[in-house]
Short mmCIF file of C-alpha atoms in Angstrom, two decimals:
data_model
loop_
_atom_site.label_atom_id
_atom_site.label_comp_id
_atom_site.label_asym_id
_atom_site.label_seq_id
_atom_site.Cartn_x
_atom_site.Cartn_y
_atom_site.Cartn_z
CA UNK A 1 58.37 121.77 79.80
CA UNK A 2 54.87 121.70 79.67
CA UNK A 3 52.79 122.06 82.53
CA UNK A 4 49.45 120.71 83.99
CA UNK A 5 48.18 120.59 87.47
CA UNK A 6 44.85 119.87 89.09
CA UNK A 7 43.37 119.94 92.15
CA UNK A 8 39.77 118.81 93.86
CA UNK A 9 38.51 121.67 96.33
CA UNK A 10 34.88 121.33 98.44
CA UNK A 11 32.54 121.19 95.81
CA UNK A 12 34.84 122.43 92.40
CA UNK A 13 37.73 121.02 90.57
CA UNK A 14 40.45 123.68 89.44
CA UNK A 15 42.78 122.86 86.14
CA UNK A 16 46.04 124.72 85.73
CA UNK A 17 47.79 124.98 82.59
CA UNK A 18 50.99 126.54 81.32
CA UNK A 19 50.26 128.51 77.30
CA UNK A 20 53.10 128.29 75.76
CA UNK A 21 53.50 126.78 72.24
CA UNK A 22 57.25 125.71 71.56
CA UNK A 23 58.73 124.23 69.25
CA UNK A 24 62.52 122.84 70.05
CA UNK A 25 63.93 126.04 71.49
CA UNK A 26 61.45 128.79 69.68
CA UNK A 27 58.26 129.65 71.57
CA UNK A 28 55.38 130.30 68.95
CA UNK A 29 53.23 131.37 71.48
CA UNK A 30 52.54 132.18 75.26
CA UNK A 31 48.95 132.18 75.43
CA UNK A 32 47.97 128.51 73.34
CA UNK A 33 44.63 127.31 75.71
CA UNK A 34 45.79 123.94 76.94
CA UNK A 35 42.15 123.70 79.00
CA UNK A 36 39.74 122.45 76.49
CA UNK A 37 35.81 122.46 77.42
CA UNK A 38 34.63 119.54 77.04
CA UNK A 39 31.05 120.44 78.00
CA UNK A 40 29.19 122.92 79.89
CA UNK A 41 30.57 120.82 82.97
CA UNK A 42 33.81 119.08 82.20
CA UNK A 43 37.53 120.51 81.45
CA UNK A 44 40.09 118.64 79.85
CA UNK A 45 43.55 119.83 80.67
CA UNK A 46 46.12 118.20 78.12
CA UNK A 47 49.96 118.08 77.73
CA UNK A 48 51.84 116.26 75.31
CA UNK A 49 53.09 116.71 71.28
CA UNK A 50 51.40 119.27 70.08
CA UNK A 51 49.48 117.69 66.67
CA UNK A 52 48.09 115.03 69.48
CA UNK A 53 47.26 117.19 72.22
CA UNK A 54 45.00 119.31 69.92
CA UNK A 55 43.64 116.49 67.56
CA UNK A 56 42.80 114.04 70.38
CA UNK A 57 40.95 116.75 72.79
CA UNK A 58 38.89 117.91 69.91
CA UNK A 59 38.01 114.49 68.95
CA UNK A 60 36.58 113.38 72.61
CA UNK A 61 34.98 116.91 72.57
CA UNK A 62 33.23 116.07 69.77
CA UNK A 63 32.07 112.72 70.86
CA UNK A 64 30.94 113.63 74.15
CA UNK A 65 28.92 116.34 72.29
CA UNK A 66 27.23 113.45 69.92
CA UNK A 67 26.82 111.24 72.84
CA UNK A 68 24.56 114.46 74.07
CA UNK A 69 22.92 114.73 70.81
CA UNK A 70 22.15 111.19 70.68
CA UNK A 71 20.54 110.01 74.17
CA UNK A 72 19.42 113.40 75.18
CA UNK A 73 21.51 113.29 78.71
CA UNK A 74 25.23 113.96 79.34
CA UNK A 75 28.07 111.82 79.99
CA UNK A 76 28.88 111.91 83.26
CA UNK A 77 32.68 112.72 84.38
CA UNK A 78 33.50 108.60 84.82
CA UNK A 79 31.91 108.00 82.12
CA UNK A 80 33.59 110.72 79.72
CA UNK A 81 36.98 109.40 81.22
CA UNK A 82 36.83 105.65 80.81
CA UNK A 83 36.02 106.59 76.99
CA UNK A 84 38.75 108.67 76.62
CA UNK A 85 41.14 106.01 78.02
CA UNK A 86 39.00 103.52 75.96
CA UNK A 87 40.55 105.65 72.72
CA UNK A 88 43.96 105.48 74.41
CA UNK A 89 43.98 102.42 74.99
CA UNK A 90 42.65 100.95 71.32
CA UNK A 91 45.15 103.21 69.41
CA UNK A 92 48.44 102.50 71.78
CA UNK A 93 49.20 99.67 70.12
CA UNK A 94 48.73 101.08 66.71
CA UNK A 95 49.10 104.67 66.38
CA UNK A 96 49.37 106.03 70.03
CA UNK A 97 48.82 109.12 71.45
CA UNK A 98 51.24 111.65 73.11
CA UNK A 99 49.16 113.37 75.33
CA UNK A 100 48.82 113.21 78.85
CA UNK A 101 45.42 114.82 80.26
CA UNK A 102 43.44 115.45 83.56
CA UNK A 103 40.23 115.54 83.15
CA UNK A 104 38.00 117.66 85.65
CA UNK A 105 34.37 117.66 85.90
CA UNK A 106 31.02 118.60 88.11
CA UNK A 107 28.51 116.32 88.24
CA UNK A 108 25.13 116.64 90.10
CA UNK A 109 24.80 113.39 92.03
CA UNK A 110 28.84 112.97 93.02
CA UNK A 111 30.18 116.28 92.80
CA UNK A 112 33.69 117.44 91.85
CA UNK A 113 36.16 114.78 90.38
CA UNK A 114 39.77 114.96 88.63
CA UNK A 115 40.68 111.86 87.01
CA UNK A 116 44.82 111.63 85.54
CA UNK A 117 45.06 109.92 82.33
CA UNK A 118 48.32 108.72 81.24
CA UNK A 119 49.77 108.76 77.34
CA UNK A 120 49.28 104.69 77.96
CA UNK A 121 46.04 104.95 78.49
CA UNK A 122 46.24 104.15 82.75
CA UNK A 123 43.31 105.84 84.21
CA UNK A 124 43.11 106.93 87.92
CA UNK A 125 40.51 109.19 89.86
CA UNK A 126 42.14 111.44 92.08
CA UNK A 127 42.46 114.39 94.51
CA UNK A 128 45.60 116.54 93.27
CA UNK A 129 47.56 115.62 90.04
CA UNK A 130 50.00 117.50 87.41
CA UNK A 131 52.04 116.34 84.68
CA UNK A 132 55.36 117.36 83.24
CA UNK A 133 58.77 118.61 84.58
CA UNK A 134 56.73 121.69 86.60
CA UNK A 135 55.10 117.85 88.17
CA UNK A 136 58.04 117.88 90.43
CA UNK A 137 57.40 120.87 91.81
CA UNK A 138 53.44 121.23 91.97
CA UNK A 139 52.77 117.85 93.03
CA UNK A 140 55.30 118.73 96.03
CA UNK A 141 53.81 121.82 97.22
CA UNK A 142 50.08 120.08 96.84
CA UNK A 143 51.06 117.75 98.98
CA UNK A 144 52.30 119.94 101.61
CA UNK A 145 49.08 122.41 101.22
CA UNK A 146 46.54 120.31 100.01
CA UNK A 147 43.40 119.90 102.08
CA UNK A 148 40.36 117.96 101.28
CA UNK A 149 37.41 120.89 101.54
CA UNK A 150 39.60 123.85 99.94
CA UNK A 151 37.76 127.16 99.18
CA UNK A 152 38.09 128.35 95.72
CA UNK A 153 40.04 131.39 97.06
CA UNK A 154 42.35 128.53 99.28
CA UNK A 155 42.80 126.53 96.15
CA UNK A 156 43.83 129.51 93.53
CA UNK A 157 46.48 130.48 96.18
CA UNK A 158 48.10 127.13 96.31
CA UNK A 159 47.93 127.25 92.49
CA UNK A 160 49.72 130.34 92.62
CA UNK A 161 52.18 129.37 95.32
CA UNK A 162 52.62 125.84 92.72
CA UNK A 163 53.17 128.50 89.93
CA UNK A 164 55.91 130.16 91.91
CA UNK A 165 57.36 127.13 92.51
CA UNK A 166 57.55 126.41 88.97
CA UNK A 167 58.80 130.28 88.01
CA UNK A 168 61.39 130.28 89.94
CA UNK A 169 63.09 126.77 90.30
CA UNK A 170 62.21 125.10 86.46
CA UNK A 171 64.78 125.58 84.51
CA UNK A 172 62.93 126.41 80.96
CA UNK A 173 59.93 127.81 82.73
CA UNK A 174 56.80 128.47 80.98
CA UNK A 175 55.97 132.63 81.39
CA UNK A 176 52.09 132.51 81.45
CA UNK A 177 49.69 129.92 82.75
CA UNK A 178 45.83 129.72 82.70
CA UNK A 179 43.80 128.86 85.87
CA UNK A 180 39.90 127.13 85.08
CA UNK A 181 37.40 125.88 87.20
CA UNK A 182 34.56 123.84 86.92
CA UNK A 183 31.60 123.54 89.67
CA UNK A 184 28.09 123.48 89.66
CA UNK A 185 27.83 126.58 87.85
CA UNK A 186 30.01 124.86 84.44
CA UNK A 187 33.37 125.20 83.46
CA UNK A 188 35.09 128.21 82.73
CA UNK A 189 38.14 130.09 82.73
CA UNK A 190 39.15 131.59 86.02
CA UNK A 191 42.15 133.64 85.39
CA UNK A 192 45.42 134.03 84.05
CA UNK A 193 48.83 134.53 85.37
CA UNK A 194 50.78 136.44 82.69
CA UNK A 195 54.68 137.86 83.40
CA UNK A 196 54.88 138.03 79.32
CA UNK A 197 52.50 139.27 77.68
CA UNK A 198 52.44 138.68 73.71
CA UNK A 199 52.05 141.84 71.96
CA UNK A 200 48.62 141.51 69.67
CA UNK A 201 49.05 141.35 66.09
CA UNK A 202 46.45 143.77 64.22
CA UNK A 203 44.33 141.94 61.38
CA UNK A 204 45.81 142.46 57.94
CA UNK B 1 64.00 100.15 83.21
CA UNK B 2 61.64 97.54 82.17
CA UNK B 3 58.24 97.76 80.98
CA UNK B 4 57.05 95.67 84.03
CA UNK B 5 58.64 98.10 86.05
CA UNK B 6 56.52 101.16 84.72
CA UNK B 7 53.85 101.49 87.30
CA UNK B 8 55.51 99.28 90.37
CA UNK B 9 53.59 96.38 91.75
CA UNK B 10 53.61 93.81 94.63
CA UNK B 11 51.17 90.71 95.08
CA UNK B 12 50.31 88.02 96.78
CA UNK B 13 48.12 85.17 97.37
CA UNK B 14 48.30 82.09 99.70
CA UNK B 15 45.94 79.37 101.03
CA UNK B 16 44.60 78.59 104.22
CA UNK B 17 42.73 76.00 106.17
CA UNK B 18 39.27 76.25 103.76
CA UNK B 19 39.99 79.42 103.17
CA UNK B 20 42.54 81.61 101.00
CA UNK B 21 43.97 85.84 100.92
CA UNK B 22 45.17 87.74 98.74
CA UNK B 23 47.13 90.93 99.14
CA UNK B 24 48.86 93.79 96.97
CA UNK B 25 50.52 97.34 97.76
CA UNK B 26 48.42 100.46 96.79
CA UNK B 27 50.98 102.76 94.92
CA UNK B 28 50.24 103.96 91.09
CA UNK B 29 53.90 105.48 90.50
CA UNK B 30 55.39 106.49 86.73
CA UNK B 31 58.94 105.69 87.31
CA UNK B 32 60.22 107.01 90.46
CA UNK B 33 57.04 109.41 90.90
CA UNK B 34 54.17 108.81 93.07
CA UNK B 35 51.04 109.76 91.03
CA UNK B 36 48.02 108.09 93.81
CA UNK B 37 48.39 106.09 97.03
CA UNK B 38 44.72 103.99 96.62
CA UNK B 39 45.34 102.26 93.24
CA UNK B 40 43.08 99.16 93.28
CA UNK B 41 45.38 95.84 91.93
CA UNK B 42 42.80 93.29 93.04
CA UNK B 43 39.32 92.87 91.63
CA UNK B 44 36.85 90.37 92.38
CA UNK B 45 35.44 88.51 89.54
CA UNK B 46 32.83 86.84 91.63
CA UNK B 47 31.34 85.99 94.98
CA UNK B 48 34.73 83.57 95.41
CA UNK B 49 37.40 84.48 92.80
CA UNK B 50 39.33 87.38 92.73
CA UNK B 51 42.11 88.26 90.69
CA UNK B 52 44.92 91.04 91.12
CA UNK B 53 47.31 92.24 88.09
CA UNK B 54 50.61 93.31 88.86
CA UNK B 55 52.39 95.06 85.75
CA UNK B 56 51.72 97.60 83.71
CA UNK B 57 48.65 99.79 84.95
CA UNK B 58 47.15 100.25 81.58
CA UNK B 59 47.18 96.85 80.22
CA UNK B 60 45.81 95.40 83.54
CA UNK B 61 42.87 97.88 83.23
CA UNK B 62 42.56 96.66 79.82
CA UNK B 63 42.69 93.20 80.74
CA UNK B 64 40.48 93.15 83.78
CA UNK B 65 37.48 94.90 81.51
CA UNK B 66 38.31 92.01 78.70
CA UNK B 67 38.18 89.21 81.49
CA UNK B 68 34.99 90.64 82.73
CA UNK B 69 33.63 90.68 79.31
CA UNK B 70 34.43 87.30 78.91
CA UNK B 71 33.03 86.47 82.59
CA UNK B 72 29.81 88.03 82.26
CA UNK B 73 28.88 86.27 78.79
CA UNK B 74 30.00 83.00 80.71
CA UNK B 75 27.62 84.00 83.19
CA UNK B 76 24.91 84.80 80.97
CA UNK B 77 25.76 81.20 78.76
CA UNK B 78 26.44 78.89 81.51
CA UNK B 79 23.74 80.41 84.25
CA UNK B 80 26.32 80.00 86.88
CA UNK B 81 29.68 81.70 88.19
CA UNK B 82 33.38 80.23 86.15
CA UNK B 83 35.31 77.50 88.21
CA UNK B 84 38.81 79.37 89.26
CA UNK B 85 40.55 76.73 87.22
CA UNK B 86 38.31 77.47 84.60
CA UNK B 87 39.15 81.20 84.83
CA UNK B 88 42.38 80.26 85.36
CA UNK B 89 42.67 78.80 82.09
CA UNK B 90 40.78 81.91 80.06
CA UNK B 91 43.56 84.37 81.27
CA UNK B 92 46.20 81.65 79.94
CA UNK B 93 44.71 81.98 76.93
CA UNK B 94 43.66 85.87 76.49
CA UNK B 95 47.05 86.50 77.35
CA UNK B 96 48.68 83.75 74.82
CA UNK B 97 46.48 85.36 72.18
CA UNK B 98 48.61 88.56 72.12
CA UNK B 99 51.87 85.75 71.92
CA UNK B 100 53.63 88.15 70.03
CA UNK B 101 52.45 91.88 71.34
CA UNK B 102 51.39 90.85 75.20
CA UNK B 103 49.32 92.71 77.66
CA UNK B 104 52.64 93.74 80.25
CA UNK B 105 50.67 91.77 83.20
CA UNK B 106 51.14 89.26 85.52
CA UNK B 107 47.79 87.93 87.15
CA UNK B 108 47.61 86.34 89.94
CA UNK B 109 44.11 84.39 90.33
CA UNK B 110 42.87 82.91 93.74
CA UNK B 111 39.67 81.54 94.43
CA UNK B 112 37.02 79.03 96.06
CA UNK B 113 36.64 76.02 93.83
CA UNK B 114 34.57 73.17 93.81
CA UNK B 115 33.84 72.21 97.61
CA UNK B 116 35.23 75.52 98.45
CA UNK B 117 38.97 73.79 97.94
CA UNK B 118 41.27 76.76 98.28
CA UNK B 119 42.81 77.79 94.45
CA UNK B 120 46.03 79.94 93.68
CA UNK B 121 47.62 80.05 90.33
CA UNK B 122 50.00 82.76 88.84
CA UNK B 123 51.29 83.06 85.48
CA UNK B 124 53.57 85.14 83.04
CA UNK B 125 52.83 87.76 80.75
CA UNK B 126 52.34 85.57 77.68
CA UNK B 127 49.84 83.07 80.17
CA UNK B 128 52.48 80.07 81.43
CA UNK B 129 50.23 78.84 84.37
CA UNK B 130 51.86 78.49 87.71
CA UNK B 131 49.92 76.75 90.37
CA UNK B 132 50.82 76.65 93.92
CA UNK B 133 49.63 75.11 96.78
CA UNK B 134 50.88 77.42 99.09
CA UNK B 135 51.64 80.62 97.95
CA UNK B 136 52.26 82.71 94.64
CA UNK B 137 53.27 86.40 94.02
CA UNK B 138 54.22 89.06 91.29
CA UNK B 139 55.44 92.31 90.52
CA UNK B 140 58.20 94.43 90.88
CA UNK B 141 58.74 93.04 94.43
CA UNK B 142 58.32 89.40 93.98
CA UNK B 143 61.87 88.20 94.52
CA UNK B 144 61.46 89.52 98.17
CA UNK B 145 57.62 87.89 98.82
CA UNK B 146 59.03 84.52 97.50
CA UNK B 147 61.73 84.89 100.71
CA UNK B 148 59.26 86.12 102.58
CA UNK B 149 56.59 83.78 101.88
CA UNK B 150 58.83 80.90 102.03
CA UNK B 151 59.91 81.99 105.34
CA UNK B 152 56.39 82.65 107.26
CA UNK B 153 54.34 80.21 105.20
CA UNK B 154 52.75 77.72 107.38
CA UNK B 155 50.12 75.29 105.67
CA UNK B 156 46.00 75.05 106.86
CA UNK B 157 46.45 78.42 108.52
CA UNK B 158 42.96 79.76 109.73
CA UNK B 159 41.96 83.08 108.35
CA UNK B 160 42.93 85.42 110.87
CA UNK B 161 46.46 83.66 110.70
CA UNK B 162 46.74 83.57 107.15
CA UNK B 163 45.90 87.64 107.77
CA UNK B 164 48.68 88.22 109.56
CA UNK B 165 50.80 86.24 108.16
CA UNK B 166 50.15 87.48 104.21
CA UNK B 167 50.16 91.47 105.24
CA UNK B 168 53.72 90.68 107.17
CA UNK B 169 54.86 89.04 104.22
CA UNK B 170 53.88 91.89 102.16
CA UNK B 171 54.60 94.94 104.41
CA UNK B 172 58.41 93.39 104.60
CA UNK B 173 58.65 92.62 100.92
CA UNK B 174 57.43 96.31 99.88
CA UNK B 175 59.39 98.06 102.47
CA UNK B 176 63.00 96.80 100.34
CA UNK B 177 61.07 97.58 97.13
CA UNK B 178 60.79 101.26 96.04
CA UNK B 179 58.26 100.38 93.15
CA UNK B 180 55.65 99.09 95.68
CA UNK B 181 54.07 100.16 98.78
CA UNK B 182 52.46 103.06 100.81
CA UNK B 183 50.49 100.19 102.04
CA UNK B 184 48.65 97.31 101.48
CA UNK B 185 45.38 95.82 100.53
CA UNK B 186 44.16 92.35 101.37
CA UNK B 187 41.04 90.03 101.29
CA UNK B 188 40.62 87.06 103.32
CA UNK B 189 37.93 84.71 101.78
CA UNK B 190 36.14 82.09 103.28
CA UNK B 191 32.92 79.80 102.11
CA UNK B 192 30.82 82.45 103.77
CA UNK B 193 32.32 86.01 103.67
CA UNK B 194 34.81 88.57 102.30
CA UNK B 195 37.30 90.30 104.46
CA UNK B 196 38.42 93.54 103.17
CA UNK B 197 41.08 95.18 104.86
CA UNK B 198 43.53 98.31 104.49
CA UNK B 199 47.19 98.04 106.03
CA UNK B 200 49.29 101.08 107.18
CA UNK B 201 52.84 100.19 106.43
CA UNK B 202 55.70 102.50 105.50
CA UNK B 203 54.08 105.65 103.46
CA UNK B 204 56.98 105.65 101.23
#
């Protein structure tokens, strides 16, 4: 149901994420941030049971931040992965993880890189990756599109033609989905894809 | 389906005339999907011992960083690279340690020993050594490398040979396995270099 996709372009890495919140057959939400920052130049796109998903993103968040603090430099996009599969890994055989992420980052000397981090901890750097049932479908039309110098205009229309894809063939469908990129510049949001919009609730 | 059967594997190693290869396919699958097409299975310990993990993805990554752990302090004790019997014997016994909660992994270990006599050895998940004086294999698509092997196996091949006659063995075996393939990876090591090669097979 839930639904993550990444690709790399020329010199950016784009993270797609569906933002819907359900629980069993009630949707909470349709616009939960899946896409967490996890500095100026990294995104971590998560899936997985919800508790997890939020505790375990905010967790490496917070360490890469410390690492920061302490040596003064950043960790770099292999390095921030390899921890976070380092956490899998220690607590799968006690108290594992649900969560499935892709982690996307910019770094100076190497450029853009995706890596795909599985619930068991398997860590692989890659070019185009996605996670859950909308998988099927967005890995398939990646691999028919998917070209190794994409434009960031080239790359947001294959995300969109994934996100059709997923619309209008998945059975339970996720409404909205949030699109964020991450290049030299830093990470941040790109845009969203809404065809349900929740209705704002005014403070009490 | 099994836990060995998770990520889908095939290797193989066999000896030569003073020389030895070793082989496995290149697909990082979850079940019946495809997630990456260059997942490395082999890693090279030192100048003349290399050892690929077939099994589950996560546990080899674990394992390989543990064995290199161990490795490097060896290194660092000792002031000289581990014997492959040697080696052969650590993994036996990191992977007995965890008798009763294994690593999902089935190394196989090849390598130049003393004199630069060829060395193969496989073992199980829980570290039951095999050796071999010919050939060994694992993963999902061992039952068809043992025929295989068995059947093209000729003894004191010379490297380029032993080449050919490891990636046919491998290409074949892969091709009736669904698990393992889109193509292959093999070394060919002699007393004096390492022969890294990339094979083209059926990209399914």
């Amino acid at each position: 149901m839930e639904c993550v996709f990444g690709l790399v372009g020329k010199d950016f890495t784009l993270v797609v994420a569906d933002t819907s919140a359900v629980h069993s057959i009630l949707v909470h939400k349709s616009n939960e941030d899946k896409i967490m920052l996890l500095d100026s130049h990294k995104l971590m796109g998560a899936s997985g049971e919800a508790g997890d998903r939020v505790q375990f993103t905010e967790y490496i968040q917070k360490n890469v931040a410390l690492y920061q603090f302490r040596n003064g430099i950043s960790l770099t996009t292999a390095a921030a992965a390899n921890f976070t599969r380092g956490e899998l890994a220690t607590a799968l055989r006690k108290n594992p993880y649900s969560v499935n992420i892709l982690l996307a980052g910019y770094d100076k000397e190497t450029g853009p890189s995706l890596y795909y981090i599985d619930y068991i901890a398997s860590v692989h750097k890659v070019d185009k990756a996605a996670f859950g049932y909308g998988s099927y479908f967005s890995l398939a039309m990646m691999d028919r599109h998917y070209r190794g110098d994409m434009t960031v205009e080239e790359a947001v229309d294959l995300a969109d033609k994934c996100i059709m894809e997923i619309r209008s063939r998945l059975v339970v469908a996720p409404p909205n989905f949030v699109i964020k990129i991450v290049d030299k510049d830093g990470a941040r949001e790109y845009a969203w894809r809404e065809s349900v919009k929740d209705v704002p609730v005014p403070a009490a | 389906m099994s836990i060995f059967e998770y990520n889908g594997s095939a290797l193989v190693a066999m000896v030569g005339k003073n020389c030895f290869a070793i082989a496995s396919d290149r697909r990082l699958g979850v079940q019946l999907q495809t997630i990456a097409t260059d997942f490395q299975k082999i890693y090279q310990i030192h100048g003349k011992l290399f050892i690929g993990l077939a099994g589950l993805a996560t546990d080899a990554q674990t394992l390989y960083q543990r064995l290199v752990f161990r490795h490097k302090l060896y290194q660092l004790r000792e002031e000289r690279d581990m014997k492959p019997e040697t080696f052969a014997s650590l993994v036996s016994a990191v992977l007995y340690e965890k008798r009763f909660g294994p690593y999902f992994c089935q190394p196989v270990i090849a390598g130049l020993g003393d004199e630069d006599k060829p060395f193969i050895c496989t073992m199980d998940s829980i570290g039951a050594k095999e050796l071999a004086k010919d050939f060994v294999v694992a993963g999902t698509a061992s039952e068809s490398l043992y025929g295989a092997c068995e059947a093209m196996f000729k003894p004191d091949m010379e490297p380029e040979d032993l080449f050919e006659t490891i990636s046919q063995a491998l290409l074949s075996s892969v091709d009736r396995d669904c698990l393992s393939g889109w193509g292959g990876h093999v070394y060919v090591v002699t007393p004096t270099e390492v022969t890294e090669r990339i094979l083209k097979g059926r990209m399914d």
